[in-house]
Coordinates of C-alpha atoms and ligand atoms in Angstrom, one line a residue:
X205 CA 0.0 0.0 0.0
X206 CA 1.4 3.4 -0.9
X207 CA 1.6 6.3 1.6
X208 CA -1.3 8.0 -0.1
X209 CA -3.5 4.9 0.4
X210 CA -2.5 4.7 4.0
X211 CA -3.5 8.3 4.4
X212 CA -6.8 7.7 2.7
X213 CA -7.4 4.6 4.8
X214 CA -6.7 6.4 8.0
X215 CA -8.9 9.4 7.1
X216 CA -11.7 7.0 6.2
X217 CA -11.4 5.0 9.4
X218 CA -11.4 8.3 11.4
X219 CA -14.5 9.5 9.5
X220 CA -16.4 6.2 10.2
X221 CA -15.5 6.2 13.9
X222 CA -16.2 9.9 14.3
X223 CA -19.8 9.5 15.4
X224 CA -18.9 6.9 18.0
X225 CA -15.8 8.4 19.6
X226 CA -16.2 9.8 23.1
X227 CA -16.5 13.5 23.5
X228 CA -13.1 13.8 25.2
X229 CA -11.3 12.1 22.3
X230 CA -13.1 14.3 19.8
X231 CA -12.0 17.5 21.6
X232 CA -8.4 16.2 21.8
X233 CA -8.5 15.4 18.1
X234 CA -9.7 19.0 17.4
X235 CA -6.8 20.4 19.3
X236 CA -4.3 18.0 17.6
X237 CA -5.6 19.2 14.2
X238 CA -5.2 22.9 15.3
X239 CA -1.7 22.4 16.7
X240 CA -0.6 20.4 13.6
X241 CA -1.6 23.4 11.4
X242 CA 0.8 25.6 13.3
X243 CA 3.5 23.0 13.5
X244 CA 3.2 22.4 9.7
X245 CA 4.0 26.1 9.2
X246 CA 7.0 25.6 11.4
X247 CA 8.1 22.6 9.4
X248 CA 8.2 24.8 6.4
X249 CA 10.0 27.6 8.2
X250 CA 12.4 25.5 10.3
X251 CA 12.9 22.2 8.5
X252 CA 12.8 23.5 5.0
X253 CA 13.9 27.1 5.2
X254 CA 16.3 26.7 8.1
X255 CA 14.8 29.5 10.3
X256 CA 13.5 29.3 13.8
X257 CA 10.5 31.1 15.3
X258 CA 9.5 31.0 19.0
X259 CA 6.6 33.4 18.2
X260 CA 4.1 31.3 16.4
X261 CA 1.7 31.3 19.4
X262 CA 1.5 35.0 19.1
X263 CA 0.4 34.7 15.5
X264 CA -2.2 32.2 16.6
X265 CA -3.3 34.8 19.1
X266 CA -3.6 37.4 16.3
X267 CA -5.9 35.1 14.5
X268 CA -8.0 34.3 17.6
X269 CA -8.2 37.9 18.9
X270 CA -9.1 39.3 15.5
X271 CA -12.2 37.2 15.1
X272 CA -13.1 37.6 18.8
X273 CA -13.0 41.3 18.5
X274 CA -14.9 41.5 15.2
X275 CA -17.6 39.1 16.5
X276 CA -18.2 40.8 19.8
X277 CA -17.2 44.5 19.6
X278 CA -20.2 46.8 20.1
X279 CA -18.3 49.7 18.6
X280 CA -17.6 47.7 15.4
X281 CA -21.2 46.5 15.3
X282 CA -22.4 50.1 15.5
X283 CA -19.9 51.2 12.8
X284 CA -21.1 48.5 10.5
X285 CA -24.7 49.4 11.3
X286 CA -26.0 45.9 10.4
X287 CA -24.6 46.0 6.9
X288 CA -23.0 42.6 7.5
X289 CA -25.2 39.8 8.8
X290 CA -24.0 38.3 12.1
X291 CA -23.2 34.9 10.5
X292 CA -20.7 36.6 8.3
X293 CA -18.7 38.3 11.1
X294 CA -16.4 35.3 11.7
X295 CA -15.4 35.4 8.1
X296 CA -14.6 39.1 8.5
X297 CA -12.6 38.2 11.6
X298 CA -10.7 35.5 9.6
X299 CA -9.8 38.1 7.0
X300 CA -8.7 40.6 9.5
X301 CA -6.6 38.0 11.4
X302 CA -4.9 36.8 8.2
X303 CA -4.2 40.3 7.1
X304 CA -2.8 41.3 10.5
X305 CA -0.7 38.2 10.9
X306 CA 0.7 38.6 7.3
X307 CA 1.4 42.3 8.0
X308 CA 3.3 41.6 11.2
X309 CA 5.2 38.7 9.7
X310 CA 6.2 40.7 6.7
X311 CA 7.4 43.6 8.9
X312 CA 9.4 41.3 11.2
X313 CA 10.7 39.5 8.2
X314 CA 11.7 42.6 6.3
X315 CA 13.7 44.0 9.3
X316 CA 15.4 40.8 10.3
X317 CA 15.7 38.4 7.5
X318 CA 18.4 40.1 5.6
X319 CA 20.5 39.8 8.7
X320 CA 22.0 36.4 9.1
X321 CA 22.3 34.4 12.4
X322 CA 20.2 34.8 15.5
X323 CA 18.3 38.0 14.7
X324 CA 15.1 36.3 13.6
X325 CA 14.8 33.9 16.6
X326 CA 15.5 36.8 19.0
X327 CA 13.0 39.0 17.2
X328 CA 10.3 36.3 17.4
X329 CA 11.0 35.9 21.2
X330 CA 10.5 39.6 21.6
X331 CA 7.3 39.5 19.5
X332 CA 6.0 36.5 21.4
X333 CA 6.6 38.2 24.8
X334 CA 5.3 41.6 23.9
X335 CA 2.1 40.5 22.2
X336 CA 1.1 38.5 25.3
X337 CA 1.4 41.6 27.5
X338 CA -0.3 43.7 24.9
X339 CA -3.3 41.3 24.8
X340 CA -3.4 41.3 28.6
X341 CA -3.3 45.1 28.9
X342 CA -5.7 46.3 26.2
X343 CA -9.1 47.0 27.8
X344 CA -10.7 46.7 24.4
X345 CA -9.6 43.1 24.2
X346 CA -10.8 42.3 27.7
X347 CA -7.4 42.5 29.4
X348 CA -6.3 39.3 31.2
X349 CA -9.9 38.0 31.5
X350 CA -10.2 38.0 27.7
X351 CA -13.3 38.1 25.5
X352 CA -16.1 35.6 25.9
X353 CA -19.4 35.0 24.1
X354 CA -18.0 34.3 20.6
X355 CA -20.6 32.9 18.2
X356 CA -20.0 29.5 16.7
X357 CA -19.1 29.1 13.0
X358 CA -22.1 28.6 10.8
X359 CA -21.6 27.1 7.4
X360 CA -24.5 26.7 5.0
X361 CA -26.9 27.0 7.9
X362 CA -25.2 24.3 9.9
X363 CA -23.9 25.3 13.3
X364 CA -20.4 24.1 14.0
X365 CA -20.6 24.8 17.7
X366 CA -19.8 21.3 19.0
X367 CA -16.3 19.9 18.6
X368 CA -17.9 16.9 16.8
X369 CA -19.2 19.3 14.1
X370 CA -16.1 21.6 13.9
X371 CA -13.5 18.8 14.0
X372 CA -14.1 17.5 10.5
X373 CA -13.7 21.0 9.1
X374 CA -10.5 21.5 11.1
X375 CA -9.1 18.2 9.8
X376 CA -10.2 18.8 6.2
X377 CA -8.4 22.1 6.4
X378 CA -5.3 20.5 7.8
X379 CA -5.2 17.8 5.1
X380 CA -5.8 20.3 2.4
X381 CA -3.0 22.5 3.8
X382 CA -0.6 19.4 3.9
X383 CA -1.5 18.5 0.4
X384 CA -0.8 22.1 -0.9
X385 CA 2.5 22.3 1.1
X386 CA 3.5 18.8 -0.2
X387 CA 2.9 20.1 -3.8
X388 CA 4.8 23.2 -3.1
X389 CA 7.8 21.3 -1.8
X390 CA 7.7 19.1 -4.9
X391 CA 8.2 21.9 -7.4
X392 CA 10.4 24.6 -8.7
X393 CA 9.3 26.9 -5.9
X394 CA 10.0 24.2 -3.3
X395 CA 13.5 23.7 -4.6
X396 CA 14.1 27.4 -4.3
X397 CA 13.0 27.2 -0.6
X398 CA 15.1 24.2 0.1
X399 CA 18.1 26.0 -1.5
X400 CA 18.0 28.4 1.5
X401 CA 19.6 25.7 3.5
X402 CA 22.4 25.5 1.0
X403 CA 23.4 29.0 2.0
X404 CA 22.6 32.4 0.6
X405 CA 25.6 32.4 -1.8
X406 CA 24.7 29.2 -3.5
X407 CA 21.0 30.0 -3.7
X408 CA 21.5 33.5 -5.1
X409 CA 23.9 32.1 -7.7
X410 CA 21.1 29.9 -9.0
X411 CA 19.0 33.0 -9.4
X412 CA 17.0 32.6 -6.2
X413 CA 16.0 35.8 -4.4
X414 CA 16.8 34.5 -0.9
X415 CA 15.6 37.5 1.1
X416 CA 12.2 37.4 -0.7
X417 CA 11.9 33.6 -0.2
X418 CA 12.6 33.9 3.5
X419 CA 10.0 36.6 4.0
X420 CA 7.5 34.6 2.0
X421 CA 7.9 31.5 4.0
X422 CA 7.8 33.4 7.3
X423 CA 4.5 35.0 6.2
X424 CA 3.1 31.6 5.1
X425 CA 3.9 30.1 8.6
X426 CA 2.3 33.1 10.2
X427 CA -0.9 32.7 8.1
X428 CA -1.2 29.0 9.0
X429 CA -0.9 30.0 12.7
X430 CA -3.5 32.7 12.4
X431 CA -5.9 30.3 10.6
X432 CA -5.4 27.9 13.5
X433 CA -6.1 30.7 16.0
X434 CA -9.4 31.5 14.2
X435 CA -10.6 28.0 14.5
X436 CA -9.4 27.9 18.1
X437 CA -11.4 31.0 19.0
X438 CA -14.6 29.6 17.6
X439 CA -14.0 26.1 19.1
X440 CA -13.4 27.6 22.6
X441 CA -15.9 30.4 22.1
X442 CA -13.7 32.6 24.2
X443 CA -10.1 33.9 24.2
X444 CA -7.7 35.1 26.8
X445 CA -3.9 35.8 26.5
X446 CA -2.6 32.6 28.2
X447 CA -2.6 30.2 25.2
X448 CA -0.6 32.7 23.1
X449 CA 2.4 33.3 25.3
X450 CA 6.0 32.5 24.7
X451 CA 5.8 29.1 26.5
X452 CA 3.2 27.9 24.0
X453 CA 5.3 29.3 21.2
X454 CA 8.1 27.0 22.4
X455 CA 5.7 24.1 22.7
X456 CA 4.9 24.5 19.0
X457 CA 8.5 24.4 18.2
X458 CA 8.7 21.2 20.3
X459 CA 6.0 19.6 18.2
X460 CA 7.8 20.4 14.9
X461 CA 11.2 19.2 16.2
X462 CA 10.0 16.1 18.0
X463 CA 7.8 15.0 15.1
X464 CA 10.5 15.8 12.5
X465 CA 11.0 19.3 11.3
X466 CA 11.9 18.1 7.8
X467 CA 8.6 16.3 7.3
X468 CA 5.1 17.6 6.9
X469 CA 3.6 14.5 8.6
X470 CA 6.1 15.1 11.4
X471 CA 4.0 18.1 12.3
X472 CA 0.9 15.9 12.8
X473 CA 2.9 13.3 14.7
X474 CA 4.5 15.9 16.9
X475 CA 1.3 17.7 17.6
X476 CA -0.4 14.4 18.5
X477 CA 2.4 13.2 20.7
X478 CA 2.8 16.4 22.6
X479 CA -0.9 16.9 23.1
X480 CA -1.6 13.4 24.3
X481 CA 1.5 13.4 26.5
X482 CA 0.5 16.8 28.0
X483 CA -3.0 15.7 28.8
X484 CA -1.7 12.5 30.5
X485 CA 1.1 14.2 32.3
X486 CA -1.1 17.1 33.6
X487 CA -3.1 14.5 35.5
X488 CA -0.3 12.0 36.4
X489 CA 2.6 14.2 37.5
X490 CA 0.8 16.3 40.2
X491 CA -0.6 13.0 41.6
X492 CA 2.8 11.4 41.6
X493 CA 4.6 14.4 43.0
X494 CA 1.9 15.3 45.5
X495 CA 1.7 19.0 44.5
X496 CA 0.3 20.9 41.6
X497 CA 2.3 22.7 38.9
X498 CA 3.2 22.6 35.3
X499 CA 5.6 19.7 35.7
X500 CA 5.0 18.5 32.1
X501 CA 7.3 21.3 31.0
X502 CA 10.3 19.4 32.6
X503 CA 9.3 16.2 30.9
X504 CA 9.1 18.0 27.6
X505 CA 12.5 19.4 28.1
X506 CA 13.9 15.9 28.7
X507 CA 12.0 14.5 25.8
X508 CA 13.5 17.2 23.5
X509 CA 17.0 16.3 24.7
X510 CA 16.3 12.6 24.0
X511 CA 15.0 13.3 20.5
X512 CA 17.7 15.7 19.5
X513 CA 20.3 13.2 20.8
X514 CA 18.9 9.9 19.5
X515 CA 16.6 11.0 16.6
X516 CA 18.2 14.1 15.2
X517 CA 15.6 14.3 12.4
X518 CA 12.6 13.8 14.7
X519 CA 10.5 10.7 15.1
X520 CA 8.7 10.7 11.7
X521 CA 11.7 9.3 9.7
X522 CA 12.2 6.6 12.3
X523 CA 8.5 5.7 12.1
X524 CA 8.7 5.7 8.3
X525 CA 11.7 3.3 8.4
X526 CA 10.0 1.0 10.8
X527 CA 6.9 0.8 8.6
X528 CA 8.8 0.6 5.4
X529 CA 8.0 -3.0 4.8
X530 CA 4.3 -2.4 4.6
X531 CA 4.8 0.2 2.0
X532 CA 6.2 0.0 -1.5
X533 CA 9.5 1.7 -2.3
X534 CA 8.8 5.3 -3.1
X535 CA 8.9 6.1 -6.8
X536 CA 12.1 7.7 -8.0
X537 CA 12.2 11.3 -7.2
X538 CA 10.3 13.7 -9.5
X539 CA 9.4 11.0 -12.0
X540 CA 6.1 9.9 -10.5
X541 CA 4.5 13.3 -10.3
X542 CA 5.7 15.1 -13.4
X543 CA 6.0 12.3 -16.0
X544 CA 2.4 12.0 -17.0
X545 CA 2.2 15.6 -18.4
X546 CA 3.9 16.4 -21.7
X547 CA 6.8 18.7 -21.0
X548 CA 6.8 22.3 -22.2
X549 CA 9.8 23.3 -24.2
X550 CA 12.1 25.6 -22.2
X551 CA 13.2 28.8 -23.9
X552 CA 16.7 28.5 -25.3
X553 CA 18.8 31.5 -26.3
X554 CA 21.5 31.0 -28.9
X555 CA 25.1 31.4 -27.7
X556 CA 27.0 34.4 -28.9
X557 CA 29.4 33.8 -31.8
X558 CA 32.9 32.4 -30.9
X559 CA 35.5 35.0 -30.0
X560 CA 33.0 37.6 -28.7
X561 CA 34.1 39.0 -25.3
X562 CA 31.4 38.0 -22.8
X563 CA 33.0 38.7 -19.4
X564 CA 35.5 41.5 -18.9
X565 CA 37.3 42.8 -15.9
X566 CA 38.8 46.3 -16.3
X567 CA 41.5 47.4 -13.8
X568 CA 39.7 45.6 -11.0
X569 CA 41.2 46.1 -7.5
X570 CA 40.1 44.8 -4.1
X571 CA 41.5 46.0 -0.8
X572 CA 40.8 44.4 2.5
X573 CA 41.9 47.1 4.9
X574 CA 45.6 47.6 4.1
X575 CA 45.9 44.3 2.1
X576 CA 45.6 44.6 -1.7
X577 CA 44.2 41.3 -2.7
X578 CA 43.7 42.3 -6.3
X579 CA 45.6 45.1 -7.9
X580 CA 44.2 46.5 -11.2
X581 CA 43.5 43.1 -12.7
X582 CA 42.3 43.2 -16.3
X583 CA 41.3 40.1 -18.2
X584 CA 38.5 38.9 -20.4
X585 CA 36.7 35.6 -21.3
X586 CA 35.5 35.0 -24.8
X587 CA 32.8 32.7 -26.3
X588 CA 34.4 29.4 -27.4
X589 CA 37.5 29.5 -25.3
X590 CA 38.9 28.1 -22.0
X591 CA 40.7 30.8 -20.1
X592 CA 42.7 29.7 -17.0
X593 CA 43.5 31.8 -14.0
X594 CA 46.4 30.4 -12.1
X595 CA 48.7 31.6 -9.3
X596 CA 50.1 30.4 -6.0
X597 CA 48.1 30.2 -2.8
X598 CA 47.0 33.6 -1.6
X599 CA 47.5 35.2 -5.0
X600 CA 44.0 36.6 -5.0
X601 CA 42.3 34.1 -7.3
X602 CA 39.2 33.5 -5.2
X603 CA 38.9 37.2 -4.4
X604 CA 38.8 37.9 -8.2
X605 CA 36.4 35.0 -8.7
X606 CA 34.0 36.6 -6.2
X607 CA 34.2 39.9 -7.9
X608 CA 33.4 38.6 -11.4
X609 CA 30.4 36.6 -10.1
X610 CA 28.7 39.3 -8.1
X611 CA 29.6 37.9 -4.6
X612 CA 31.6 40.9 -3.8
X613 CA 32.1 44.4 -5.2
X614 CA 35.5 45.7 -6.4
X615 CA 37.1 48.6 -4.5
X616 CA 37.9 50.0 -7.9
X617 CA 37.5 49.1 -11.6
X618 CA 34.6 47.6 -13.5
X619 CA 33.3 44.1 -14.3
X620 CA 31.2 43.8 -17.5
X621 CA 29.0 40.8 -18.3
X622 CA 27.5 40.7 -21.7
X623 CA 28.5 44.3 -22.2
X624 CA 26.7 45.5 -19.0
X625 CA 28.5 47.2 -16.1
X626 CA 27.8 45.0 -13.1
X627 CA 28.9 47.1 -10.2
X628 CA 26.6 46.8 -7.2
X629 CA 24.4 44.1 -8.7
X630 CA 23.8 40.8 -6.8
X631 CA 24.9 37.5 -8.1
X632 CA 21.4 36.4 -9.1
X633 CA 21.5 39.2 -11.8
X634 CA 24.8 37.7 -13.0
X635 CA 23.0 34.4 -13.3
X636 CA 20.1 36.1 -15.1
X637 CA 22.6 37.4 -17.7
X638 CA 23.9 33.9 -18.4
X639 CA 26.7 33.3 -15.8
X640 CA 26.9 29.8 -14.4
X641 CA 29.4 28.8 -11.7
X642 CA 30.6 26.1 -9.4
X643 CA 32.1 26.4 -5.9
X644 CA 35.6 25.6 -4.7
X645 CA 34.0 23.9 -1.7
X646 CA 31.2 21.9 -3.1
X647 CA 27.8 23.4 -2.2
X648 CA 25.1 20.8 -2.7
X649 CA 21.9 19.9 -0.8
X650 CA 23.4 16.5 0.4
X651 CA 20.1 14.9 1.4
X652 CA 18.4 15.7 -1.9
X653 CA 18.8 13.7 -5.0
X654 CA 21.3 14.5 -7.8
X655 CA 18.3 15.2 -10.0
X656 CA 16.9 17.7 -7.5
X657 CA 20.2 19.5 -7.1
X658 CA 20.7 19.8 -10.8
X659 CA 17.1 21.0 -11.4
X660 CA 17.7 23.9 -9.0
X661 CA 20.2 25.1 -11.6
X662 CA 17.3 25.5 -14.1
X663 CA 15.4 27.7 -11.6
X664 CA 15.6 30.8 -13.7
X665 CA 14.2 29.1 -16.7
X666 CA 10.8 28.4 -15.0
X667 CA 8.1 30.8 -13.9
X668 CA 5.6 28.9 -11.8
X669 CA 5.0 30.6 -8.5
X670 CA 3.7 29.2 -5.1
X671 CA 0.0 29.2 -5.9
X672 CA 0.5 27.3 -9.2
X673 CA 2.7 24.8 -7.5
X674 CA 0.4 24.3 -4.6
X675 CA -2.5 23.6 -7.0
X676 CA -0.4 21.4 -9.3
X677 CA -0.8 23.8 -12.2
X678 CA 2.9 23.7 -12.8
X679 CA 3.3 20.1 -14.0
X680 CA 4.1 20.7 -17.7
X681 CA 6.8 23.2 -16.7
X682 CA 8.1 21.0 -14.0
X683 CA 8.4 18.1 -16.4
X684 CA 10.4 20.3 -18.7
X685 CA 12.8 21.4 -15.9
X686 CA 13.3 17.8 -14.8
X687 CA 13.9 16.8 -18.4
X688 CA 16.5 19.5 -18.8
X689 CA 18.2 18.4 -15.5
X690 CA 18.3 14.8 -16.6
X691 CA 19.8 15.9 -19.9
X692 CA 22.6 17.7 -18.1
X693 CA 23.1 14.8 -15.8
X694 CA 23.6 12.4 -18.7
X695 CA 26.0 14.9 -20.3
X696 CA 28.1 14.9 -17.2
X697 CA 28.0 11.1 -17.1
X698 CA 26.0 10.9 -13.9
X699 CA 23.0 9.2 -15.5
X700 CA 23.0 6.1 -13.3
X701 CA 23.2 8.2 -10.1
X702 CA 20.4 10.7 -10.7
X703 CA 18.2 9.4 -7.9
X704 CA 20.8 9.0 -5.2
X705 CA 21.3 11.6 -2.5
X706 CA 24.1 13.9 -3.5
X707 CA 26.0 13.4 -0.3
X708 CA 26.4 9.7 -1.1
X709 CA 28.6 10.4 -4.1
X710 CA 32.4 10.8 -4.3
X711 CA 33.9 14.3 -4.4
X712 CA 34.7 14.0 -8.1
X713 CA 31.1 13.1 -8.8
X714 CA 29.9 16.0 -6.6
X715 CA 32.0 18.4 -8.6
X716 CA 30.4 17.0 -11.8
X717 CA 26.9 17.6 -10.2
X718 CA 27.9 21.2 -9.7
X719 CA 28.8 21.5 -13.3
X720 CA 25.6 19.8 -14.4
X721 CA 23.7 22.2 -12.1
X722 CA 25.4 25.2 -13.7
X723 CA 24.7 23.9 -17.2
X724 CA 21.0 23.4 -16.4
X725 CA 20.8 27.2 -16.3
X726 CA 22.0 27.3 -19.9
X727 CA 24.8 29.7 -19.2
X728 CA 26.9 31.5 -21.8
X729 CA 29.8 31.9 -19.4
X730 CA 30.9 29.2 -17.0
X731 CA 33.1 29.9 -14.0
X732 CA 34.8 27.0 -12.3
X733 CA 36.7 27.3 -9.1
X734 CA 39.3 24.6 -8.8
X735 CA 37.2 22.0 -10.6
X736 CA 40.0 19.3 -10.7
X737 CA 40.8 19.5 -7.0
X738 CA 40.4 16.1 -5.3
X739 CA 39.6 14.3 -8.6
X740 CA 41.2 11.0 -9.5
X741 CA 43.2 10.8 -12.8
X742 CA 40.4 9.3 -14.9
X743 CA 37.9 11.8 -13.5
X744 CA 40.2 14.6 -14.6
X745 CA 40.4 13.2 -18.1
X746 CA 36.6 13.0 -18.2
X747 CA 36.3 16.6 -16.9
X748 CA 38.8 17.9 -19.5
X749 CA 36.8 16.1 -22.2
X750 CA 33.6 17.7 -21.0
X751 CA 35.0 21.2 -20.9
X752 CA 36.6 20.8 -24.3
X753 CA 33.2 19.8 -25.6
X754 CA 31.4 22.7 -24.0
X755 CA 34.1 25.0 -25.5
X756 CA 33.4 23.5 -28.9
X757 CA 29.7 24.3 -28.4
X758 CA 30.6 27.9 -27.8
X759 CA 30.6 28.5 -24.1
X760 CA 33.1 30.9 -22.5
X761 CA 34.8 29.1 -19.7
X762 CA 37.0 30.5 -16.9
X763 CA 38.9 28.0 -14.8
X764 CA 40.7 28.8 -11.6
X765 CA 42.9 25.9 -11.0
X766 CA 46.0 24.6 -9.2
X767 CA 46.6 21.5 -11.4
X768 CA 49.2 22.6 -13.9
X769 CA 48.9 19.6 -16.2
X770 CA 45.2 19.9 -16.3
X771 CA 45.3 23.7 -17.1
X772 CA 48.1 23.6 -19.7
X773 CA 46.6 20.8 -21.7
X774 CA 43.1 22.4 -21.7
X775 CA 43.4 26.2 -21.7
X776 CA 43.6 28.4 -24.8
X777 CA 44.9 31.3 -22.7
X778 CA 46.4 31.6 -19.3
X779 CA 46.6 34.5 -16.9
X780 CA 49.0 34.3 -13.9
X781 CA 48.4 36.2 -10.7
X782 CA 50.9 36.8 -8.0
X783 CA 50.3 39.0 -4.9
X784 CA 47.1 40.2 -6.6
X785 CA 48.9 41.4 -9.7
X786 CA 48.9 39.9 -13.2
X787 CA 52.4 38.9 -13.9
X788 CA 51.9 37.1 -17.2
X789 CA 49.3 36.4 -19.8
X790 CA 49.3 34.4 -23.0
X791 CA 49.1 30.9 -24.5
X792 CA 50.1 28.0 -22.3
X793 CA 53.4 27.8 -24.2
X794 CA 54.1 31.6 -23.7
X795 CA 53.3 31.5 -20.1
X796 CA 55.4 28.5 -19.3
X797 CA 58.4 30.1 -21.0
X798 CA 58.0 33.3 -18.9
X799 CA 60.8 33.6 -16.4
X800 CA 58.6 35.6 -14.0
X801 CA 56.1 32.8 -13.9
X802 CA 58.8 30.2 -13.4
X803 CA 60.2 32.3 -10.6
X804 CA 56.8 33.0 -8.9
X805 CA 55.2 29.7 -9.4
X806 CA 58.0 27.3 -8.9
X807 CA 60.1 29.5 -6.7
X808 CA 62.9 27.3 -5.4
X809 CA 61.7 24.0 -6.9
X810 CA 64.4 22.7 -9.2
X811 CA 62.3 20.1 -11.0
X812 CA 60.9 21.6 -14.3
X813 CA 57.2 20.7 -13.5
X814 CA 55.9 22.9 -16.3
X815 CA 58.0 21.4 -19.1
X816 CA 56.8 18.0 -18.0
X817 CA 53.2 19.1 -18.1
X818 CA 53.6 20.5 -21.5
X819 CA 55.0 17.3 -22.9
Ligands
ADP268 P1 43.8 32.5 -3.6 O1 42.4 32.1 -3.9 O2 44.5 32.8 -4.8 O3 44.4 31.5 -2.8 P2 42.5 34.6 -2.1 O4 41.8 35.4 -3.1 O5 41.7 33.7 -1.3 O6 43.7 33.8 -2.7 O7 43.3 35.6 -1.0 C1 44.1 36.7 -1.5 C2 44.5 37.4 -0.2 O8 43.4 38.2 0.3 C3 45.0 36.6 0.9 O9 46.1 37.2 1.5 C4 43.8 36.5 1.8 O10 44.3 36.4 3.2 C5 43.2 37.9 1.6 N1 41.7 37.8 1.8 C6 40.9 37.1 1.1 N2 39.6 37.3 1.5 C7 39.7 38.2 2.6 C8 38.7 38.9 3.4 N3 37.4 38.7 3.3 N4 39.2 39.7 4.4 C9 40.5 40.0 4.5 N5 41.5 39.4 3.7 C10 41.1 38.5 2.8
MG269 MG1 41.2 30.2 -3.5

């Protein structure tokens, strides 16, 4: 039975049993559904996007208080003057809650997400704390007593006052949300989100606007929390500040982490576990210990330690492993979902004619304080050639690489790509103009398949947004992107490995994945930072063949490399850096004959390495 059939089976069983389950169980199930909605948002934020929020309970509070106020405020009722029927007020409350939560999340996101590190978690703690006190001190919102007398939800004339009536709506909403999020993750937009974990630099180089993605995912998580709060308010029929304080915000985080922050179903598992455990412990512990108090918090803390220590990815993957024999092996990544739709054809732009200058550095200098890492370096890369940049360690090669790929700005001088001055532009604009690159230290999403990693490289060539992905309207484009990725994987001779996790491959193969990923973006200029480092002899031969073929197709290739034999056999032109300054430039033969190069590069070594390489 597939996972989908298991899910359908479980839903069916629950639906059939619903009428017979005791009231207490029904109420518990309602709460599990509500908490899972919040935790699923956290899975997206934490497990997928790599960010942490302690403030989700406050967003739940925004959703709950918005509808509570709209449904009970005499002032609002007077202002509306009966223009909206009472049955519609909860929907107005929902709208207000979602708008308010999105607004706050967008604001917090915009001020913190560009900063790296701990700013966002700290900011969410401050937000979680301050909202709790705000709720408690605003008279309009009932202070610490809260607001009571909320009306039940009424849908199509049916009152959803009882948990037995509201529960199915909560769970249907949860399942729908999980389905939409699952679709989102299994798409171009999802790859861009996952890329956030690969670091800003990598993601931006693939054309992903990381700041925007981070704000969007934060807003999404806040919206899910506010939706949960709306249901919560109409289930309880009253609100007070307690369920929205920082403690509860931490509990939501518990749920996501214990269940498995990388898995959507982990949110449901975590919500169920923590809720059941809490309801048991709240009875049991005070009886055991003979005094009352929130002792369950201590048990949660210990549980968290245990999970982080023994099940670093949460309990869901362990559960999935244990039940694997009752389920068929999952279909190979990407194939199952996108294969049935005919692929669109991706736009292809013709490469510029051979010999045309595509990338040009004019007198580029870079100073770090007093250190001149690059001193008026000028060079260009032309269509249909391999240009090698060499130089001893610390010569300034990586610094230069960063400047011509938009990672860093020069202190002086200009970088031109496709004729455009690029000063001050981020690396994703370099990518948009046709620059593809690899990294000296391989930057792949190790847990994701080779196919998935390479498809990220084609990000710019697709258009589908979040909504289209959630609703599965992106399948034709997705099939095209995956086809393109598979084509580049074949080209780099990784065909047999496409469905393996990238981390399981050798370093040489991982470097090849990076090249395939760069090629999936259909670049005109390819920058490779030490592509031969750590490769075995045969892998180097294969790499040289691939680069020669790409050159023949018209790509402009710049290689920063240590391996002399590799460079001298492959390159059309060589530029030599020493102490940030160009000391020689020309064909491999000219450069090898240059006494300054021999001096700088081989300094003190008697053996004529270069002559050997040229042979
Ligand atoms: P290469 O890649 O040729 O080995 P780099 O470009 O990494 O050389 O470094 C050139 C010089 O610039 C080195 O002396 C290095 O210490 C210095 N350098 C590089 N990056 C920075 C930085 N961010 N801050 C200060 N100094 C740096
Ligand atoms: Mg370097």
